[in-house]
PDB file of C-alpha atoms in Angstrom:
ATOM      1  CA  UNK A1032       6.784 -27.111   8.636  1.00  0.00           C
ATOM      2  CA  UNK A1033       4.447 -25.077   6.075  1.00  0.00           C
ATOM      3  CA  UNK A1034       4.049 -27.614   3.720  1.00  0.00           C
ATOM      4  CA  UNK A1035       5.923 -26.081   1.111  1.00  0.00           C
ATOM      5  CA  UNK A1036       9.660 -25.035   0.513  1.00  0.00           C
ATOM      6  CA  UNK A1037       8.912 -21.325   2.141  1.00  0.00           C
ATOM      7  CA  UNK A1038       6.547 -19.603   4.423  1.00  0.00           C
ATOM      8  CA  UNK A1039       3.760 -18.910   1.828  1.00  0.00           C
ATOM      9  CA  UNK A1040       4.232 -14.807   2.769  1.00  0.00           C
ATOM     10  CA  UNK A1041       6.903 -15.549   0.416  1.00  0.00           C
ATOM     11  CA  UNK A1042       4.660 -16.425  -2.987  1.00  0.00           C
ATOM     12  CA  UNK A1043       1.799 -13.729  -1.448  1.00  0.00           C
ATOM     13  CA  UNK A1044       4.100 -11.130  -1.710  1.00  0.00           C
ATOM     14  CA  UNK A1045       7.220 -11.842  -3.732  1.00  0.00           C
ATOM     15  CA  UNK A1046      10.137  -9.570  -3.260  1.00  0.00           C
ATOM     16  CA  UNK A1047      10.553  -6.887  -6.462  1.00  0.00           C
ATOM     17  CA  UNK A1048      14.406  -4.890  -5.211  1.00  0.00           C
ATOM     18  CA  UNK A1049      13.303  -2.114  -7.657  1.00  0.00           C
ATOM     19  CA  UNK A1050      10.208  -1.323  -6.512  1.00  0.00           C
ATOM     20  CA  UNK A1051      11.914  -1.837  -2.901  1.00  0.00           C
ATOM     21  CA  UNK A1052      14.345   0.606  -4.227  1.00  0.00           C
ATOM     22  CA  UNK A1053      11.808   3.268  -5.172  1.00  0.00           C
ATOM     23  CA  UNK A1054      10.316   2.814  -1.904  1.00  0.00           C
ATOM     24  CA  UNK A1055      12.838   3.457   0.085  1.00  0.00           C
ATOM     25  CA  UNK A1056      15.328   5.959  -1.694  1.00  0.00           C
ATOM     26  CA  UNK A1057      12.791   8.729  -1.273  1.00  0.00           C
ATOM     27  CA  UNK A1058      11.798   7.578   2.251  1.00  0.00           C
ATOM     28  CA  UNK A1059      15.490   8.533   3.001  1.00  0.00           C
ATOM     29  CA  UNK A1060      15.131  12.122   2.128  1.00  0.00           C
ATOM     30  CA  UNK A1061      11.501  13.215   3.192  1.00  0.00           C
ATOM     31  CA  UNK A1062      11.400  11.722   6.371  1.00  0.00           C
ATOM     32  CA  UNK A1063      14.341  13.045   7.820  1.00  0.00           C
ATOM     33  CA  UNK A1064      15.539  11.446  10.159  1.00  0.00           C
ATOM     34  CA  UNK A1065      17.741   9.157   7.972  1.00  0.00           C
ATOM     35  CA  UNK A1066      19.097  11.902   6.191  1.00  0.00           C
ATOM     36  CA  UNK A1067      20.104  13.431   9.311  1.00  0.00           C
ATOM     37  CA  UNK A1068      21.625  11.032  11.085  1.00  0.00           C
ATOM     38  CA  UNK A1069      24.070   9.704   7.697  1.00  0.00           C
ATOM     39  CA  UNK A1070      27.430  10.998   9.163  1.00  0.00           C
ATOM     40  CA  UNK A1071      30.058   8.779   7.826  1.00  0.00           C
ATOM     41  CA  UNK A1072      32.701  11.310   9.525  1.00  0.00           C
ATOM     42  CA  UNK A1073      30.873  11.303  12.894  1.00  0.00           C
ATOM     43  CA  UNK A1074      30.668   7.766  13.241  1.00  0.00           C
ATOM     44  CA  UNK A1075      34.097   6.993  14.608  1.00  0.00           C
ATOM     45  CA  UNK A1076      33.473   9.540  17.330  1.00  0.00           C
ATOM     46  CA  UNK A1077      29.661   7.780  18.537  1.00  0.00           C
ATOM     47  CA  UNK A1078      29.296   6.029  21.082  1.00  0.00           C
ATOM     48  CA  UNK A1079      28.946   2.215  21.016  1.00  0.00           C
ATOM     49  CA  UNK A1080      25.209   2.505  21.469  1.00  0.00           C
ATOM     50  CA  UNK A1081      24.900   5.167  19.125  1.00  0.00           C
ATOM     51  CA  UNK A1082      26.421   2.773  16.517  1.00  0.00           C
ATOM     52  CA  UNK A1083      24.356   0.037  16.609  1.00  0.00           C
ATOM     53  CA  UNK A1084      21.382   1.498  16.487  1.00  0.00           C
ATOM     54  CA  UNK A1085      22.891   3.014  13.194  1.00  0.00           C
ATOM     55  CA  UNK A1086      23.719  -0.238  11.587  1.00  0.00           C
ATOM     56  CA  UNK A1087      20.204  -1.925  12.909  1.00  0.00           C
ATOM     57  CA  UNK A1088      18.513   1.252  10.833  1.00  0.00           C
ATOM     58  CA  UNK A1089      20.345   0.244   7.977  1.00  0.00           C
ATOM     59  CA  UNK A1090      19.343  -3.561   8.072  1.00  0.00           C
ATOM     60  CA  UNK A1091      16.034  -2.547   8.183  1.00  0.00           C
ATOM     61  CA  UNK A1092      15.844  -0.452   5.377  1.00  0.00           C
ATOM     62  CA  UNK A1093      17.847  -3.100   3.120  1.00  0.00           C
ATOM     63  CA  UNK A1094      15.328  -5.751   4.357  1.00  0.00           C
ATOM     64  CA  UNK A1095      12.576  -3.425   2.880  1.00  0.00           C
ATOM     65  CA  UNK A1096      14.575  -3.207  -0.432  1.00  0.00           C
ATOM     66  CA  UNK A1097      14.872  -7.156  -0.524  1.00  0.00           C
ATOM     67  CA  UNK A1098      11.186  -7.187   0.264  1.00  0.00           C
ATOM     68  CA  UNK A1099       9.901  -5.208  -2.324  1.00  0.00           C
ATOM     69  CA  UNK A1100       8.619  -2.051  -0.092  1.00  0.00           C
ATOM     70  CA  UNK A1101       5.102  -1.571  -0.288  1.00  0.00           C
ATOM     71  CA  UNK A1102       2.002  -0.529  -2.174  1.00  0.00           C
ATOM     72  CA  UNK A1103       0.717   2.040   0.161  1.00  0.00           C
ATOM     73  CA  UNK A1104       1.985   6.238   0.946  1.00  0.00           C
ATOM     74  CA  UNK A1105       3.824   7.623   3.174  1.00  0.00           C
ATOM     75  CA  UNK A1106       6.750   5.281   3.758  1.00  0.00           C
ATOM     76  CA  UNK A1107       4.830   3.240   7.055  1.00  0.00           C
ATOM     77  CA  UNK A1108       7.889   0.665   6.311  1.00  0.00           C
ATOM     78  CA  UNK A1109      10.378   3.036   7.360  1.00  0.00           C
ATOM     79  CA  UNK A1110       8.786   4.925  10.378  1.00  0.00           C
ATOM     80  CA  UNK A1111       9.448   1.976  12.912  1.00  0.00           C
ATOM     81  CA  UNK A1112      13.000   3.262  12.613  1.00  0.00           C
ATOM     82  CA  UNK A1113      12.936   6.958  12.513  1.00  0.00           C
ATOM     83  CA  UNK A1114      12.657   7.008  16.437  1.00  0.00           C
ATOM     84  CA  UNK A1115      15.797   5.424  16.818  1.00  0.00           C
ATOM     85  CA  UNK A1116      17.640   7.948  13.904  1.00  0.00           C
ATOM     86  CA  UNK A1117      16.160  10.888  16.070  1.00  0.00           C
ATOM     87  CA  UNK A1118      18.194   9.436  18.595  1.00  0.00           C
ATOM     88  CA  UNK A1119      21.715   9.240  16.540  1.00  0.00           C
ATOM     89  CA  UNK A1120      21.015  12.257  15.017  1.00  0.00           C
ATOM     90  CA  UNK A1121      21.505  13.620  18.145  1.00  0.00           C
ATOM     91  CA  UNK A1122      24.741  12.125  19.355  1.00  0.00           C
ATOM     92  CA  UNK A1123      26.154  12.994  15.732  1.00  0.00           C
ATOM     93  CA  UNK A1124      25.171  16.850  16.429  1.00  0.00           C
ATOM     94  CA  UNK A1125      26.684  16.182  20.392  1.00  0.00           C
ATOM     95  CA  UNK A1126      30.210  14.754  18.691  1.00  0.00           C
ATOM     96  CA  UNK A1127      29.794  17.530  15.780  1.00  0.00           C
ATOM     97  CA  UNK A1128      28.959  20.550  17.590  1.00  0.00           C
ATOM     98  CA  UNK A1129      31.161  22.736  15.676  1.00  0.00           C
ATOM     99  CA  UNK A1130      30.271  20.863  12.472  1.00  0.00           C
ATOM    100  CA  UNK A1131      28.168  23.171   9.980  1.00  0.00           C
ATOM    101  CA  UNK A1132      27.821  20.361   7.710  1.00  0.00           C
ATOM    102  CA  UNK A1133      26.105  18.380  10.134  1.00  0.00           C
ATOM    103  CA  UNK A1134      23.681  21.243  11.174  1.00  0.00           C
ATOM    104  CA  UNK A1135      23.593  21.712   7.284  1.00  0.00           C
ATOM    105  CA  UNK A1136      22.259  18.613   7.104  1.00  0.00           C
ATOM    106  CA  UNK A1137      19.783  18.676   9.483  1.00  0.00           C
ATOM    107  CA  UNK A1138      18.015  21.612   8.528  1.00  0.00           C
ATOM    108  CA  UNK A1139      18.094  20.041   4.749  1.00  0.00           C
ATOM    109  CA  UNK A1140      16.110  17.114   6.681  1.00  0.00           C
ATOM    110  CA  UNK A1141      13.866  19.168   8.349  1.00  0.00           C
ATOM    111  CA  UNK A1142      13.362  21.206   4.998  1.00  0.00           C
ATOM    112  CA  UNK A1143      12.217  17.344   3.728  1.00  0.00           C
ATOM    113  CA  UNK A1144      10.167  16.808   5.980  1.00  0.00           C
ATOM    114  CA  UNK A1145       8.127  20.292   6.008  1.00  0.00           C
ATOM    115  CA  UNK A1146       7.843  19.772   2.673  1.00  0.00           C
ATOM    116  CA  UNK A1147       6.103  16.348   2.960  1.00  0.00           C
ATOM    117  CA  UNK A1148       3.617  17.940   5.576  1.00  0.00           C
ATOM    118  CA  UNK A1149       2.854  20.578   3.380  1.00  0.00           C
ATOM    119  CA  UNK A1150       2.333  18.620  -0.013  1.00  0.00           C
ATOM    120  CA  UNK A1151       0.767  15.693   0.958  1.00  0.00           C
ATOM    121  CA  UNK A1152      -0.053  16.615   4.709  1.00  0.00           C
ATOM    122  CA  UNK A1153      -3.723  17.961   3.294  1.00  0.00           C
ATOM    123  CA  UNK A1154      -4.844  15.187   1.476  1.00  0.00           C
ATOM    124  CA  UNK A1155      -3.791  12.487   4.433  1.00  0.00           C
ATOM    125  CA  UNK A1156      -5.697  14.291   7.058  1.00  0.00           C
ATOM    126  CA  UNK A1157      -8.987  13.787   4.843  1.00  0.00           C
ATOM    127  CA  UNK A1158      -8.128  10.084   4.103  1.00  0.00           C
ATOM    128  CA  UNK A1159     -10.133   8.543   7.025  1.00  0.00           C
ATOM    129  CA  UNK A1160     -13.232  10.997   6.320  1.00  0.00           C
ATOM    130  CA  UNK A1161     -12.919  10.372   2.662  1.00  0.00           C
ATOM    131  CA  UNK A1162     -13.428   6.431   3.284  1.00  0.00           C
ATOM    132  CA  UNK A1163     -15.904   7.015   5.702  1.00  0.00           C
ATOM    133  CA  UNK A1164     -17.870   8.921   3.297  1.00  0.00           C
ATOM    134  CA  UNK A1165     -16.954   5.712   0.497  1.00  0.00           C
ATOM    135  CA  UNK A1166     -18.300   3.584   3.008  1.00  0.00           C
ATOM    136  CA  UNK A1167     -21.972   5.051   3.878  1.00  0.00           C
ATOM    137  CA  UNK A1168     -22.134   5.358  -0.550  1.00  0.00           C
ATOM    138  CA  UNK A1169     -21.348   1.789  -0.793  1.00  0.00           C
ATOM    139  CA  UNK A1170     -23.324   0.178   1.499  1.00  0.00           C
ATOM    140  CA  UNK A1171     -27.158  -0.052   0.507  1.00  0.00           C
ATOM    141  CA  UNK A1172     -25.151  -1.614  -2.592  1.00  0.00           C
ATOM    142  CA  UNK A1173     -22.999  -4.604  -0.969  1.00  0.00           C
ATOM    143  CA  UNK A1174     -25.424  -5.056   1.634  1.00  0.00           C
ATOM    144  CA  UNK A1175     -27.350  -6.976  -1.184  1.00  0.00           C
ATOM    145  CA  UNK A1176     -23.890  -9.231  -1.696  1.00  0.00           C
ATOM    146  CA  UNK A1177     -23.194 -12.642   0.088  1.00  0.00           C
ATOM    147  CA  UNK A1178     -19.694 -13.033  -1.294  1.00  0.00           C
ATOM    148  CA  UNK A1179     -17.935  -9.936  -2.140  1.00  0.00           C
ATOM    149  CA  UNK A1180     -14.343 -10.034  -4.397  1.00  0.00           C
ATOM    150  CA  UNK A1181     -11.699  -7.467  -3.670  1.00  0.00           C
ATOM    151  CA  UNK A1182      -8.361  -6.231  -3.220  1.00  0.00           C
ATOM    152  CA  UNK A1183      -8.943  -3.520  -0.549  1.00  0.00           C
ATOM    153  CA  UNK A1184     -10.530  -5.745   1.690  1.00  0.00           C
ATOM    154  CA  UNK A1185     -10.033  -2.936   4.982  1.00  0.00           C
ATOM    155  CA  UNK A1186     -13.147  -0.520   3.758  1.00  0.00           C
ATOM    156  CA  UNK A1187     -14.890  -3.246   2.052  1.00  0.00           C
ATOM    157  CA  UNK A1188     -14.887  -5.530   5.310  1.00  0.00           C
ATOM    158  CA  UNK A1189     -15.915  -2.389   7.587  1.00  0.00           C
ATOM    159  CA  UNK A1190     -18.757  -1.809   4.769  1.00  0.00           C
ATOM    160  CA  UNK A1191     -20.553  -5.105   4.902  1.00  0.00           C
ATOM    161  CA  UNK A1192     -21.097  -8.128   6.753  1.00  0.00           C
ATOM    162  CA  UNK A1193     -20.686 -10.721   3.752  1.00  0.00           C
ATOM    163  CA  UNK A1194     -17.775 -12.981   3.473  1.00  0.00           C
ATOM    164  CA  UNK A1195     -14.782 -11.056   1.634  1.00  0.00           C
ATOM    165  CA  UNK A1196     -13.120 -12.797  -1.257  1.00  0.00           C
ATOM    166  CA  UNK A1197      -9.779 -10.815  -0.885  1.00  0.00           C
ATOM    167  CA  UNK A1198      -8.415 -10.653  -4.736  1.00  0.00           C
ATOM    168  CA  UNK A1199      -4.920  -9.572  -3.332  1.00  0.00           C
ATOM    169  CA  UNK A1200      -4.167 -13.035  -1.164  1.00  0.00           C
ATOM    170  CA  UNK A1201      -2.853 -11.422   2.037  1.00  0.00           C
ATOM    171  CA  UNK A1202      -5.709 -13.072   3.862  1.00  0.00           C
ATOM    172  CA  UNK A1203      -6.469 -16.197   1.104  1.00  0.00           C
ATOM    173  CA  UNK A1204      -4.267 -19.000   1.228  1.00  0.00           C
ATOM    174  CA  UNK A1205      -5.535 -19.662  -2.371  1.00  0.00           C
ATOM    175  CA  UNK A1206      -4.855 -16.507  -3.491  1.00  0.00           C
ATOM    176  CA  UNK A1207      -1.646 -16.171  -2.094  1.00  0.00           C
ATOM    177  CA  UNK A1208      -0.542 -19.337  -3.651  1.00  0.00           C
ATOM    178  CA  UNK A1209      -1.082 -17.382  -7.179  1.00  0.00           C
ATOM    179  CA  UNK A1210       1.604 -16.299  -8.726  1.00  0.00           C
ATOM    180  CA  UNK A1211       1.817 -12.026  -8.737  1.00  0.00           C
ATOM    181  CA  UNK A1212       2.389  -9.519  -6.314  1.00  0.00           C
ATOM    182  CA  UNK A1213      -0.475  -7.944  -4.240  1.00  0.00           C
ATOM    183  CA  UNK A1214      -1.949  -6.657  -6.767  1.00  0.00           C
ATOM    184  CA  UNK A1215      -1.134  -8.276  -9.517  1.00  0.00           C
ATOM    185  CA  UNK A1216      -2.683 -11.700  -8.963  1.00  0.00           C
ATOM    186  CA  UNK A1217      -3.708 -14.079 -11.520  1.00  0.00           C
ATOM    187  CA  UNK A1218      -7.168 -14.767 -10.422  1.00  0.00           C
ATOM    188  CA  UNK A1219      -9.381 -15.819 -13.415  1.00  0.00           C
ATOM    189  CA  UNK A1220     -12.994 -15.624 -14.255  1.00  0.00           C
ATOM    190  CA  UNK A1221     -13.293 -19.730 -13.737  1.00  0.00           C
ATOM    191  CA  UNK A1222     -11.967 -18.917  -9.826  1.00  0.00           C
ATOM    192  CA  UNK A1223     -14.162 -16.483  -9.316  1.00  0.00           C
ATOM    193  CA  UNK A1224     -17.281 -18.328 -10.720  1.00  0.00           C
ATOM    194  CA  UNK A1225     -16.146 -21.295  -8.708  1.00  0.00           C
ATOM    195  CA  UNK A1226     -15.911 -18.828  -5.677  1.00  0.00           C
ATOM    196  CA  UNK A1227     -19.439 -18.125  -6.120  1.00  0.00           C
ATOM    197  CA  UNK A1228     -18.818 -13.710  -5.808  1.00  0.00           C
ATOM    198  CA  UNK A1229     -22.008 -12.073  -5.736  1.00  0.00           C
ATOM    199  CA  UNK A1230     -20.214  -8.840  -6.309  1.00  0.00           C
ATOM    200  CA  UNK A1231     -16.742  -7.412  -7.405  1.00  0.00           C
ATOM    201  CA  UNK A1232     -15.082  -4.280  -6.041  1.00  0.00           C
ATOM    202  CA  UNK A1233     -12.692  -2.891  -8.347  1.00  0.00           C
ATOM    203  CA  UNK A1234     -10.385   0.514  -8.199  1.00  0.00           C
ATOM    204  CA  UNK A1235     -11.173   2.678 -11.222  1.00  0.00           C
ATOM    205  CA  UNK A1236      -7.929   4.291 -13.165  1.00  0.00           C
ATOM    206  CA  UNK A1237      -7.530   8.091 -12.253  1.00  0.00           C
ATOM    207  CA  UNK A1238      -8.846   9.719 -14.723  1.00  0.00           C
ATOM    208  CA  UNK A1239     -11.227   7.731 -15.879  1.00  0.00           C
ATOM    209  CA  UNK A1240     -11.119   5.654 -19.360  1.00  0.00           C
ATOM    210  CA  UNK A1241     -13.725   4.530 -21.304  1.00  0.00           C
ATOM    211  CA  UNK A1242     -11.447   1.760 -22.751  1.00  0.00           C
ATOM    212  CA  UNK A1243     -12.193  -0.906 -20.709  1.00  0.00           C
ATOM    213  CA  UNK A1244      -8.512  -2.549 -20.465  1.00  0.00           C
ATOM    214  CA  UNK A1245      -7.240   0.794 -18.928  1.00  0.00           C
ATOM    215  CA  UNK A1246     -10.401   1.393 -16.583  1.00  0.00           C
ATOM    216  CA  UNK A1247      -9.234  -0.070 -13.688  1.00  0.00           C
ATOM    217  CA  UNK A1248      -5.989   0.783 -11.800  1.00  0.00           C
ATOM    218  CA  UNK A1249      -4.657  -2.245 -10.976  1.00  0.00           C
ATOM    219  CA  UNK A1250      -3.526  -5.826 -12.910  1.00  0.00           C
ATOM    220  CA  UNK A1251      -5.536  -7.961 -11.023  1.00  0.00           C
ATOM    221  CA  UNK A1252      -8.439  -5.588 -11.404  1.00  0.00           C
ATOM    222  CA  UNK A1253      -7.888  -5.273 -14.989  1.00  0.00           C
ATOM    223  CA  UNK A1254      -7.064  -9.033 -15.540  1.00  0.00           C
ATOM    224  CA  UNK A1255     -10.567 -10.407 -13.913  1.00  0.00           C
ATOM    225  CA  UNK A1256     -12.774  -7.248 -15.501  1.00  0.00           C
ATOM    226  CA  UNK A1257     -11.557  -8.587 -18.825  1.00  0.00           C
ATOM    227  CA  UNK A1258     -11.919 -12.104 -18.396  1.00  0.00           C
ATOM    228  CA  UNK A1259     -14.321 -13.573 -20.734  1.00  0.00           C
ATOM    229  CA  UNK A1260     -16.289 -15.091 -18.171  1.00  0.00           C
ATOM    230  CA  UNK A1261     -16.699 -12.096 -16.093  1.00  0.00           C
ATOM    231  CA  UNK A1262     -17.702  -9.881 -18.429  1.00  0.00           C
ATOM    232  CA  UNK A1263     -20.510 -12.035 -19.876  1.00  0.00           C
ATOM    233  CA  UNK A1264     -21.587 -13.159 -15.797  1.00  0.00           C
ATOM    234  CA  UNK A1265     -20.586  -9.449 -14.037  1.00  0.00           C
ATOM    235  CA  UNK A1266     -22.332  -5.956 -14.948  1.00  0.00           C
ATOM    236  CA  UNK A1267     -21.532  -2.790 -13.533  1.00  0.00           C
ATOM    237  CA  UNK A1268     -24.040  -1.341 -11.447  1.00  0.00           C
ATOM    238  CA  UNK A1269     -22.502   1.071  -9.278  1.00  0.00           C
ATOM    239  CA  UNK A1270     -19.750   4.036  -9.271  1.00  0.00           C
ATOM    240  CA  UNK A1271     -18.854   5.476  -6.154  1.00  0.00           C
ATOM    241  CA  UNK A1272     -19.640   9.496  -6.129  1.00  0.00           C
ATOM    242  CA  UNK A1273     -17.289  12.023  -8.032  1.00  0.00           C
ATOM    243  CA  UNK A1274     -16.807  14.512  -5.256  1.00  0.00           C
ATOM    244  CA  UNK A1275     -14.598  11.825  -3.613  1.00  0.00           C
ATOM    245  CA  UNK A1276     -10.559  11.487  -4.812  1.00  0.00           C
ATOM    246  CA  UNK A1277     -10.665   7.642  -5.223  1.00  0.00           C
ATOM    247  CA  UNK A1278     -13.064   5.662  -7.354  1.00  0.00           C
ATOM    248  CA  UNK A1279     -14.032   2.307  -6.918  1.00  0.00           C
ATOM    249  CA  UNK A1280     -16.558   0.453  -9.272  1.00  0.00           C
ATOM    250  CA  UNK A1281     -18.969  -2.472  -8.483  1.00  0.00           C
ATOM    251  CA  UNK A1282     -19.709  -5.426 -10.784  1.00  0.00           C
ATOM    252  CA  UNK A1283     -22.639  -7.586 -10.054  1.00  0.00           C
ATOM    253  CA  UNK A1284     -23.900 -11.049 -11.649  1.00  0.00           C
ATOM    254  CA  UNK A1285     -27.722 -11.018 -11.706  1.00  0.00           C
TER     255      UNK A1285
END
């Protein structure tokens, strides 16, 4: 049916249980709800309803293990779910009224999540104006670009109007067909040359290096900015500015 033994999601993106791990052991905590609604006493005493949506919660959040999580904040796997465990947390507290470990529980959850508002709440609610700003910096410098390589293809696309090479597969067959995870593809100099890129748009290390192998943030990144062939065809020619929190440098043949 695809032409090969699986759906080709599966070589895009292959499926890394630690990092799925990591992903979702803290989503657990600091969003709450999950935390909450874990009542292994309580669940005898549920109703039916209450019960299934439980054990559909919990095959989610293995299928996000098996699937490796994902590379961005804030746990996005995991909220689809959290409506649901709002839900169950409530019949636990309706069956546990008198329980003070379940109202112990809940306001450790809560706790959690005012925590995550507080920490990282700040810094989200400037994410959209902090692109924004990226964006306008960027653009008198890929407008010149006909073909432009990346792995953060969302700002990059909403930037300029060239085609977008994306380095990370999810929307290149090619790509995805390399082995690696998203970011870790191994895209070479020779594919890039072939692919005719006018321009490359690569995430810079936080803070920044001057050794060229640990400039950039990401393997893919690191891979093609060190490939022979790009470094003799590609010069840098922009930075983006230093009053924004992410840093993105652009490469350019002549």
């Amino acid at each position: 049916v695809w032409g090969r033994p699986a759906p080709l999601a599966v070589l895009a993106k292959p499926s890394d249980v630690a990092h799925g791990l990591a992903y979702v052991v803290p989503a657990l905590l600091f969003t709450g709800a999950p935390l909450a609604a874990f009542a292994p006493l309580a669940i005898t005493k549920m109703r039916p309803w209450a019960r299934v949506l439980l054990v559909a919660a919990g095959v989610h959040l293995a299928v996000i293990v098996l699937a490796g999580g994902d590379w961005m904040p804030l746990a996005r796997l995991v909220c689809p779910v959290l409506p649901a465990l709002v839900v169950v947390t409530a019949e636990v507290l309706a069956v546990s009224a008198r329980s003070a470990v379940a109202w112990a529980r809940l306001a450790i959850a809560c706790g959690a999540e005012i925590s995550v508002l507080v920490v990282r709440g700040p810094a989200a609610r400037h994410v959209v104006g902090d692109r924004m700003a990226l964006i306008d910096a960027a653009r008198p410098i890929l407008s010149r670009a006909t073909r432009v390589a990346t792995i953060d293809i969302g700002w990059v696309g909403a930037t300029v109007d060239a085609e977008i090479i994306d380095l990370a597969g999810a929307t290149d067959p090619e790509i995805a067909g390399l082995s690696g995870g998203h970011t870790s593809k191994a895209v070479s100099g020779a594919f890039l040359t072939d692919r005719r890129a006018d321009q490359l748009v690569l995430l810079m290390r936080e803070p920044r290096e001057a050794d060229p192998i640990q400039r950039y943030a990401r393997g893919t990144e690191v891979r093609v900015a060190n490939d022979p062939l790009i470094r003799a065809a590609y010069h840098a020619i922009w930075v983006s500015p230093h009053d924004l929190p992410i840093h993105y440098e652009i490469l350019s043949r002549p």
